[in-house]
Amino acid sequence: MTVVSGEAVVVEGDGLVLREWRDDDIDAMVKIFDNDDVARFTPLPVPFGPAQAEAHLATARERRVAGTRLRFAVTTDGGLPFGEVMVNLEDGTLGYAIGPEHRGRGLAVRATRLLTSFAHEELGLRELRLQIDEDNLASRAVATATGYRMVEDEAEWIESNGRRVLLTSWLHEDTAHRSHEDTADRSYEDTA
């Protein structure tokens, strides 16, 4: 599903500007991603230095052009990145990471809520999922605060950075659109 072309995608709201990564963000990426929490709870390479940041940027651009994934720098004004949110357009999964020095400001909750709305309303994704390491209490709190609910029977064990991890699945459905579809279906059934 291709949703983007030549224009840069920017999503604004709730005091945030989610923008695509730029060449001058390499140092900020290293500060955000080269820490123990990111190493523990994401599949990003460890350690995460300038070479890994350049590869991350290149992959983000390739996947955007292919129409398979959007990665956004989380900013308050379009400038300095404090973290990242992403959406996989093929399977509807979202992800996020906030740099250690920027945590405790509600950035993950606001960015996830903003990207969730954008994915439902602008990208047309009806179901979205977060996959969270069961030990990541902060991410579980973000999921709950943004209206995701854990789906008990979808947990799965994976290998990540040399660790065996139980990923829990959290679902967010586009209830506004679903309610409209359900009403349309019932109306059709009533006339049949």
PDB file of N, CA, C and O in Angstrom, residues 53 129 137 154:
ATOM      1  N   ALA A  53      23.166   4.602  12.901  1.00  0.00           N
ATOM      2  CA  ALA A  53      22.195   5.678  12.678  1.00  0.00           C
ATOM      3  C   ALA A  53      22.054   5.968  11.184  1.00  0.00           C
ATOM      4  O   ALA A  53      20.937   6.140  10.682  1.00  0.00           O
ATOM      5  N   ARG A 129      -1.482  -2.518  16.083  1.00  0.00           N
ATOM      6  CA  ARG A 129      -0.959  -3.349  17.171  1.00  0.00           C
ATOM      7  C   ARG A 129       0.368  -2.808  17.677  1.00  0.00           C
ATOM      8  O   ARG A 129       1.184  -2.320  16.897  1.00  0.00           O
ATOM      9  N   LEU A 137       7.404  -2.400  31.575  1.00  0.00           N
ATOM     10  CA  LEU A 137       6.258  -1.790  32.264  1.00  0.00           C
ATOM     11  C   LEU A 137       5.938  -0.396  31.741  1.00  0.00           C
ATOM     12  O   LEU A 137       4.773  -0.008  31.664  1.00  0.00           O
ATOM     13  N   GLU A 154      -2.401 -13.723  21.840  1.00  0.00           N
ATOM     14  CA  GLU A 154      -1.478 -13.397  20.759  1.00  0.00           C
ATOM     15  C   GLU A 154      -0.041 -13.199  21.229  1.00  0.00           C
ATOM     16  O   GLU A 154       0.796 -12.757  20.454  1.00  0.00           O
TER      17      GLU A 154
END
